[in-house]
mmCIF file with all atom_site columns, C-alpha atoms in Angstrom:
data_model
loop_
_atom_site.group_PDB
_atom_site.id
_atom_site.type_symbol
_atom_site.label_atom_id
_atom_site.label_alt_id
_atom_site.label_comp_id
_atom_site.label_asym_id
_atom_site.label_entity_id
_atom_site.label_seq_id
_atom_site.pdbx_PDB_ins_code
_atom_site.Cartn_x
_atom_site.Cartn_y
_atom_site.Cartn_z
_atom_site.occupancy
_atom_site.B_iso_or_equiv
_atom_site.pdbx_formal_charge
_atom_site.auth_seq_id
_atom_site.auth_comp_id
_atom_site.auth_asym_id
_atom_site.auth_atom_id
_atom_site.pdbx_PDB_model_num
ATOM 1   C CA . MET A 1 1   ? -15.669 -5.013  10.127  1.00 68.00 ? 30  MET A CA 1
ATOM 2   C CA . LEU A 1 2   ? -13.664 -3.847  7.123   1.00 79.00 ? 31  LEU A CA 1
ATOM 3   C CA . PRO A 1 3   ? -10.733 -1.572  7.850   1.00 90.00 ? 32  PRO A CA 1
ATOM 4   C CA . THR A 1 4   ? -11.044 2.095   6.935   1.00 92.00 ? 33  THR A CA 1
ATOM 5   C CA . PRO A 1 5   ? -8.489  3.694   4.593   1.00 93.00 ? 34  PRO A CA 1
ATOM 6   C CA . SER A 1 6   ? -6.812  5.214   7.651   1.00 94.00 ? 35  SER A CA 1
ATOM 7   C CA . MET A 1 7   ? -6.617  1.821   9.354   1.00 95.00 ? 36  MET A CA 1
ATOM 8   C CA . GLU A 1 8   ? -5.132  0.369   6.173   1.00 95.00 ? 37  GLU A CA 1
ATOM 9   C CA . ASP A 1 9   ? -2.435  3.061   6.141   1.00 95.00 ? 38  ASP A CA 1
ATOM 10  C CA . TYR A 1 10  ? -1.479  2.215   9.722   1.00 95.00 ? 39  TYR A CA 1
ATOM 11  C CA . ILE A 1 11  ? -1.480  -1.537  9.140   1.00 96.00 ? 40  ILE A CA 1
ATOM 12  C CA . GLU A 1 12  ? 0.628   -1.143  5.993   1.00 96.00 ? 41  GLU A CA 1
ATOM 13  C CA . ARG A 1 13  ? 3.144   1.091   7.793   1.00 95.00 ? 42  ARG A CA 1
ATOM 14  C CA . ILE A 1 14  ? 3.304   -1.181  10.867  1.00 95.00 ? 43  ILE A CA 1
ATOM 15  C CA . TYR A 1 15  ? 3.785   -4.233  8.640   1.00 96.00 ? 44  TYR A CA 1
ATOM 16  C CA . LEU A 1 16  ? 6.652   -2.549  6.756   1.00 95.00 ? 45  LEU A CA 1
ATOM 17  C CA . LEU A 1 17  ? 8.344   -1.330  9.946   1.00 93.00 ? 46  LEU A CA 1
ATOM 18  C CA . ILE A 1 18  ? 8.207   -4.781  11.536  1.00 92.00 ? 47  ILE A CA 1
ATOM 19  C CA . LYS A 1 19  ? 9.449   -6.370  8.307   1.00 93.00 ? 48  LYS A CA 1
ATOM 20  C CA . ASP A 1 20  ? 12.327  -3.892  7.930   1.00 93.00 ? 49  ASP A CA 1
ATOM 21  C CA . LYS A 1 21  ? 13.354  -3.306  11.564  1.00 88.00 ? 50  LYS A CA 1
ATOM 22  C CA . GLY A 1 22  ? 11.812  -6.175  13.491  1.00 87.00 ? 51  GLY A CA 1
ATOM 23  C CA . TYR A 1 23  ? 9.595   -3.806  15.471  1.00 86.00 ? 52  TYR A CA 1
ATOM 24  C CA . ALA A 1 24  ? 7.376   -0.744  15.105  1.00 88.00 ? 53  ALA A CA 1
ATOM 25  C CA . ARG A 1 25  ? 7.331   2.110   17.588  1.00 89.00 ? 54  ARG A CA 1
ATOM 26  C CA . VAL A 1 26  ? 4.673   4.769   18.005  1.00 91.00 ? 55  VAL A CA 1
ATOM 27  C CA . SER A 1 27  ? 7.241   7.448   17.157  1.00 91.00 ? 56  SER A CA 1
ATOM 28  C CA . ASP A 1 28  ? 8.246   5.666   13.914  1.00 91.00 ? 57  ASP A CA 1
ATOM 29  C CA . ILE A 1 29  ? 4.628   5.350   12.814  1.00 94.00 ? 58  ILE A CA 1
ATOM 30  C CA . ALA A 1 30  ? 3.854   8.964   13.730  1.00 95.00 ? 59  ALA A CA 1
ATOM 31  C CA . GLU A 1 31  ? 6.845   10.177  11.727  1.00 94.00 ? 60  GLU A CA 1
ATOM 32  C CA . ALA A 1 32  ? 6.074   8.003   8.693   1.00 92.00 ? 61  ALA A CA 1
ATOM 33  C CA . LEU A 1 33  ? 2.390   8.962   8.574   1.00 93.00 ? 62  LEU A CA 1
ATOM 34  C CA . GLU A 1 34  ? 2.982   12.568  9.651   1.00 93.00 ? 63  GLU A CA 1
ATOM 35  C CA . VAL A 1 35  ? 0.554   12.375  12.575  1.00 95.00 ? 64  VAL A CA 1
ATOM 36  C CA . HIS A 1 36  ? 0.812   13.023  16.314  1.00 96.00 ? 65  HIS A CA 1
ATOM 37  C CA . PRO A 1 37  ? 1.897   10.150  18.558  1.00 93.00 ? 66  PRO A CA 1
ATOM 38  C CA . SER A 1 38  ? -1.405  10.441  20.439  1.00 94.00 ? 67  SER A CA 1
ATOM 39  C CA . SER A 1 39  ? -3.252  9.706   17.179  1.00 96.00 ? 68  SER A CA 1
ATOM 40  C CA . VAL A 1 40  ? -1.072  6.639   16.654  1.00 95.00 ? 69  VAL A CA 1
ATOM 41  C CA . THR A 1 41  ? -1.847  5.389   20.167  1.00 92.00 ? 70  THR A CA 1
ATOM 42  C CA . LYS A 1 42  ? -5.598  5.778   19.576  1.00 95.00 ? 71  LYS A CA 1
ATOM 43  C CA . MET A 1 43  ? -5.392  3.908   16.274  1.00 96.00 ? 72  MET A CA 1
ATOM 44  C CA . ILE A 1 44  ? -3.269  1.142   17.817  1.00 94.00 ? 73  ILE A CA 1
ATOM 45  C CA . GLN A 1 45  ? -5.945  0.673   20.476  1.00 93.00 ? 74  GLN A CA 1
ATOM 46  C CA . LYS A 1 46  ? -8.621  0.479   17.764  1.00 95.00 ? 75  LYS A CA 1
ATOM 47  C CA . LEU A 1 47  ? -6.579  -2.005  15.722  1.00 96.00 ? 76  LEU A CA 1
ATOM 48  C CA . ASP A 1 48  ? -6.113  -4.088  18.871  1.00 94.00 ? 77  ASP A CA 1
ATOM 49  C CA . LYS A 1 49  ? -9.860  -4.046  19.518  1.00 94.00 ? 78  LYS A CA 1
ATOM 50  C CA . ASP A 1 50  ? -10.520 -5.145  15.900  1.00 96.00 ? 79  ASP A CA 1
ATOM 51  C CA . ASP A 1 51  ? -7.933  -7.987  16.186  1.00 95.00 ? 80  ASP A CA 1
ATOM 52  C CA . TYR A 1 52  ? -5.393  -6.604  13.704  1.00 96.00 ? 81  TYR A CA 1
ATOM 53  C CA . LEU A 1 53  ? -2.707  -6.324  16.351  1.00 95.00 ? 82  LEU A CA 1
ATOM 54  C CA . VAL A 1 54  ? -2.004  -7.159  19.976  1.00 91.00 ? 83  VAL A CA 1
ATOM 55  C CA . TYR A 1 55  ? -1.217  -4.147  22.123  1.00 85.00 ? 84  TYR A CA 1
ATOM 56  C CA . GLU A 1 56  ? 0.229   -4.261  25.615  1.00 77.00 ? 85  GLU A CA 1
ATOM 57  C CA . LYS A 1 57  ? 0.547   -0.880  27.255  1.00 73.00 ? 86  LYS A CA 1
ATOM 58  C CA . TYR A 1 58  ? 4.207   0.055   27.831  1.00 72.00 ? 87  TYR A CA 1
ATOM 59  C CA . ARG A 1 59  ? 5.362   -3.178  26.181  1.00 72.00 ? 88  ARG A CA 1
ATOM 60  C CA . GLY A 1 60  ? 4.626   -2.582  22.514  1.00 76.00 ? 89  GLY A CA 1
ATOM 61  C CA . PHE A 1 61  ? 2.553   -4.373  19.940  1.00 86.00 ? 90  PHE A CA 1
ATOM 62  C CA . GLY A 1 62  ? 2.680   -6.892  17.131  1.00 90.00 ? 91  GLY A CA 1
ATOM 63  C CA . LEU A 1 63  ? 0.422   -7.836  14.271  1.00 95.00 ? 92  LEU A CA 1
ATOM 64  C CA . THR A 1 64  ? -1.988  -10.734 14.647  1.00 96.00 ? 93  THR A CA 1
ATOM 65  C CA . PRO A 1 65  ? -2.146  -13.285 11.808  1.00 97.00 ? 94  PRO A CA 1
ATOM 66  C CA . LYS A 1 66  ? -5.152  -11.313 10.496  1.00 96.00 ? 95  LYS A CA 1
ATOM 67  C CA . GLY A 1 67  ? -3.152  -8.059  10.641  1.00 96.00 ? 96  GLY A CA 1
ATOM 68  C CA . LYS A 1 68  ? -0.078  -9.615  9.055   1.00 96.00 ? 97  LYS A CA 1
ATOM 69  C CA . LYS A 1 69  ? -2.110  -11.071 6.195   1.00 97.00 ? 98  LYS A CA 1
ATOM 70  C CA . LEU A 1 70  ? -3.773  -7.724  5.542   1.00 96.00 ? 99  LEU A CA 1
ATOM 71  C CA . GLY A 1 71  ? -0.417  -5.930  5.810   1.00 97.00 ? 100 GLY A CA 1
ATOM 72  C CA . GLN A 1 72  ? 1.073   -8.226  3.172   1.00 97.00 ? 101 GLN A CA 1
ATOM 73  C CA . ARG A 1 73  ? -1.907  -7.626  0.916   1.00 96.00 ? 102 ARG A CA 1
ATOM 74  C CA . LEU A 1 74  ? -1.723  -3.845  1.331   1.00 96.00 ? 103 LEU A CA 1
ATOM 75  C CA . VAL A 1 75  ? 2.006   -3.792  0.540   1.00 96.00 ? 104 VAL A CA 1
ATOM 76  C CA . PHE A 1 76  ? 1.336   -5.953  -2.524  1.00 96.00 ? 105 PHE A CA 1
ATOM 77  C CA . ARG A 1 77  ? -1.461  -3.606  -3.628  1.00 97.00 ? 106 ARG A CA 1
ATOM 78  C CA . HIS A 1 78  ? 0.796   -0.569  -3.277  1.00 96.00 ? 107 HIS A CA 1
ATOM 79  C CA . ALA A 1 79  ? 3.658   -2.181  -5.240  1.00 97.00 ? 108 ALA A CA 1
ATOM 80  C CA . LEU A 1 80  ? 1.291   -3.456  -7.935  1.00 98.00 ? 109 LEU A CA 1
ATOM 81  C CA . LEU A 1 81  ? -0.198  0.006   -8.454  1.00 98.00 ? 110 LEU A CA 1
ATOM 82  C CA . GLU A 1 82  ? 3.292   1.511   -8.648  1.00 97.00 ? 111 GLU A CA 1
ATOM 83  C CA . ASP A 1 83  ? 4.235   -1.082  -11.300 1.00 97.00 ? 112 ASP A CA 1
ATOM 84  C CA . PHE A 1 84  ? 1.042   -0.367  -13.221 1.00 97.00 ? 113 PHE A CA 1
ATOM 85  C CA . LEU A 1 85  ? 1.601   3.385   -13.238 1.00 97.00 ? 114 LEU A CA 1
ATOM 86  C CA . LYS A 1 86  ? 5.209   2.902   -14.391 1.00 96.00 ? 115 LYS A CA 1
ATOM 87  C CA . ILE A 1 87  ? 4.093   0.627   -17.233 1.00 95.00 ? 116 ILE A CA 1
ATOM 88  C CA . ILE A 1 88  ? 1.527   3.116   -18.477 1.00 95.00 ? 117 ILE A CA 1
ATOM 89  C CA . GLY A 1 89  ? 4.118   5.880   -18.416 1.00 94.00 ? 118 GLY A CA 1
ATOM 90  C CA . VAL A 1 90  ? 3.294   7.991   -15.368 1.00 95.00 ? 119 VAL A CA 1
ATOM 91  C CA . HIS A 1 91  ? 6.338   10.088  -14.429 1.00 94.00 ? 120 HIS A CA 1
ATOM 92  C CA . ASN A 1 92  ? 8.221   8.820   -11.360 1.00 95.00 ? 121 ASN A CA 1
ATOM 93  C CA . GLU A 1 93  ? 7.703   12.050  -9.420  1.00 96.00 ? 122 GLU A CA 1
ATOM 94  C CA . HIS A 1 94  ? 3.923   11.489  -9.512  1.00 96.00 ? 123 HIS A CA 1
ATOM 95  C CA . ILE A 1 95  ? 3.727   7.762   -8.820  1.00 96.00 ? 124 ILE A CA 1
ATOM 96  C CA . TYR A 1 96  ? 3.818   7.677   -5.008  1.00 93.00 ? 125 TYR A CA 1
ATOM 97  C CA . GLU A 1 97  ? 1.251   10.436  -4.599  1.00 94.00 ? 126 GLU A CA 1
ATOM 98  C CA . ASP A 1 98  ? -0.988  8.934   -7.286  1.00 96.00 ? 127 ASP A CA 1
ATOM 99  C CA . VAL A 1 99  ? -0.879  5.500   -5.651  1.00 96.00 ? 128 VAL A CA 1
ATOM 100 C CA . GLU A 1 100 ? -1.722  7.057   -2.279  1.00 92.00 ? 129 GLU A CA 1
ATOM 101 C CA . GLY A 1 101 ? -4.639  8.826   -3.952  1.00 92.00 ? 130 GLY A CA 1
ATOM 102 C CA . ILE A 1 102 ? -6.172  5.790   -5.633  1.00 95.00 ? 131 ILE A CA 1
ATOM 103 C CA . GLU A 1 103 ? -5.277  2.716   -3.589  1.00 93.00 ? 132 GLU A CA 1
ATOM 104 C CA . HIS A 1 104 ? -8.181  3.014   -1.132  1.00 92.00 ? 133 HIS A CA 1
ATOM 105 C CA . HIS A 1 105 ? -10.739 3.672   -3.844  1.00 93.00 ? 134 HIS A CA 1
ATOM 106 C CA . LEU A 1 106 ? -10.339 0.444   -5.773  1.00 94.00 ? 135 LEU A CA 1
ATOM 107 C CA . SER A 1 107 ? -12.004 -2.866  -5.017  1.00 93.00 ? 136 SER A CA 1
ATOM 108 C CA . TRP A 1 108 ? -9.875  -5.959  -4.625  1.00 93.00 ? 137 TRP A CA 1
ATOM 109 C CA . ASP A 1 109 ? -11.490 -7.135  -7.877  1.00 96.00 ? 138 ASP A CA 1
ATOM 110 C CA . ALA A 1 110 ? -10.094 -4.039  -9.640  1.00 96.00 ? 139 ALA A CA 1
ATOM 111 C CA . ILE A 1 111 ? -6.697  -4.656  -8.031  1.00 96.00 ? 140 ILE A CA 1
ATOM 112 C CA . ASP A 1 112 ? -6.729  -8.249  -9.307  1.00 96.00 ? 141 ASP A CA 1
ATOM 113 C CA . ARG A 1 113 ? -7.607  -7.070  -12.852 1.00 97.00 ? 142 ARG A CA 1
ATOM 114 C CA . ILE A 1 114 ? -4.773  -4.515  -12.736 1.00 97.00 ? 143 ILE A CA 1
ATOM 115 C CA . GLY A 1 115 ? -2.548  -7.400  -11.662 1.00 97.00 ? 144 GLY A CA 1
ATOM 116 C CA . ASP A 1 116 ? -3.642  -9.315  -14.758 1.00 98.00 ? 145 ASP A CA 1
ATOM 117 C CA . LEU A 1 117 ? -2.814  -6.301  -16.923 1.00 97.00 ? 146 LEU A CA 1
ATOM 118 C CA . VAL A 1 118 ? 0.614   -5.831  -15.325 1.00 97.00 ? 147 VAL A CA 1
ATOM 119 C CA . GLN A 1 119 ? 1.306   -9.537  -15.911 1.00 97.00 ? 148 GLN A CA 1
ATOM 120 C CA . TYR A 1 120 ? 0.181   -9.170  -19.545 1.00 97.00 ? 149 TYR A CA 1
ATOM 121 C CA . PHE A 1 121 ? 2.705   -6.386  -20.120 1.00 96.00 ? 150 PHE A CA 1
ATOM 122 C CA . GLU A 1 122 ? 5.512   -8.059  -18.166 1.00 95.00 ? 151 GLU A CA 1
ATOM 123 C CA . GLU A 1 123 ? 5.158   -11.328 -20.117 1.00 97.00 ? 152 GLU A CA 1
ATOM 124 C CA . ASP A 1 124 ? 6.089   -9.595  -23.379 1.00 96.00 ? 153 ASP A CA 1
ATOM 125 C CA . PRO A 1 125 ? 8.266   -6.456  -23.310 1.00 93.00 ? 154 PRO A CA 1
ATOM 126 C CA . GLN A 1 126 ? 7.122   -5.685  -26.872 1.00 96.00 ? 155 GLN A CA 1
ATOM 127 C CA . ARG A 1 127 ? 3.701   -4.865  -25.442 1.00 96.00 ? 156 ARG A CA 1
ATOM 128 C CA . VAL A 1 128 ? 5.245   -2.153  -23.256 1.00 94.00 ? 157 VAL A CA 1
ATOM 129 C CA . GLU A 1 129 ? 7.102   -0.803  -26.280 1.00 95.00 ? 158 GLU A CA 1
ATOM 130 C CA . ASP A 1 130 ? 3.863   -0.759  -28.293 1.00 95.00 ? 159 ASP A CA 1
ATOM 131 C CA . LEU A 1 131 ? 2.138   1.140   -25.496 1.00 94.00 ? 160 LEU A CA 1
ATOM 132 C CA . THR A 1 132 ? 5.008   3.642   -25.401 1.00 94.00 ? 161 THR A CA 1
ATOM 133 C CA . ILE A 1 133 ? 4.636   4.226   -29.150 1.00 94.00 ? 162 ILE A CA 1
ATOM 134 C CA . ILE A 1 134 ? 0.915   4.899   -28.708 1.00 95.00 ? 163 ILE A CA 1
ATOM 135 C CA . ARG A 1 135 ? 1.575   7.205   -25.753 1.00 93.00 ? 164 ARG A CA 1
ATOM 136 C CA . ASN A 1 136 ? 4.177   9.174   -27.707 1.00 92.00 ? 165 ASN A CA 1
ATOM 137 C CA . ARG A 1 137 ? 1.887   9.420   -30.723 1.00 93.00 ? 166 ARG A CA 1
ATOM 138 C CA . ASN A 1 138 ? -0.923  10.766  -28.535 1.00 93.00 ? 167 ASN A CA 1
ATOM 139 C CA . ARG A 1 139 ? 1.374   13.419  -27.030 1.00 85.00 ? 168 ARG A CA 1
ATOM 140 C CA . ASP A 1 140 ? 2.020   14.972  -30.427 1.00 73.00 ? 169 ASP A CA 1
#
């Protein structure tokens, strides 16, 4: 079963917490996702059932290899979309919210093509400058 956008948000947050702190607590996840701890517990149980993490009541949880792989991919997707929006000139104050709004609505094929485009621009800084000239011309 494919993860829902909500499941992806949890897996991404759990992956980042474990990467940054070495562990993820229900309270940390609840705070980061702005949800109630009881909602986190329900989702953790669902992610355990779907083999994205291993949950032991009162002992904590950790990502399975399947969950870790997906977490890495979701973090990559988020960073790639941020890079893409920066390259095309989206203002910094909009980037996070825009990425949150679009990341679950794109296929992995679209993500890969955006990756190709980001690579195209990063390989030659003149391309980014040319795009900036076009963007500025279109603003006038």
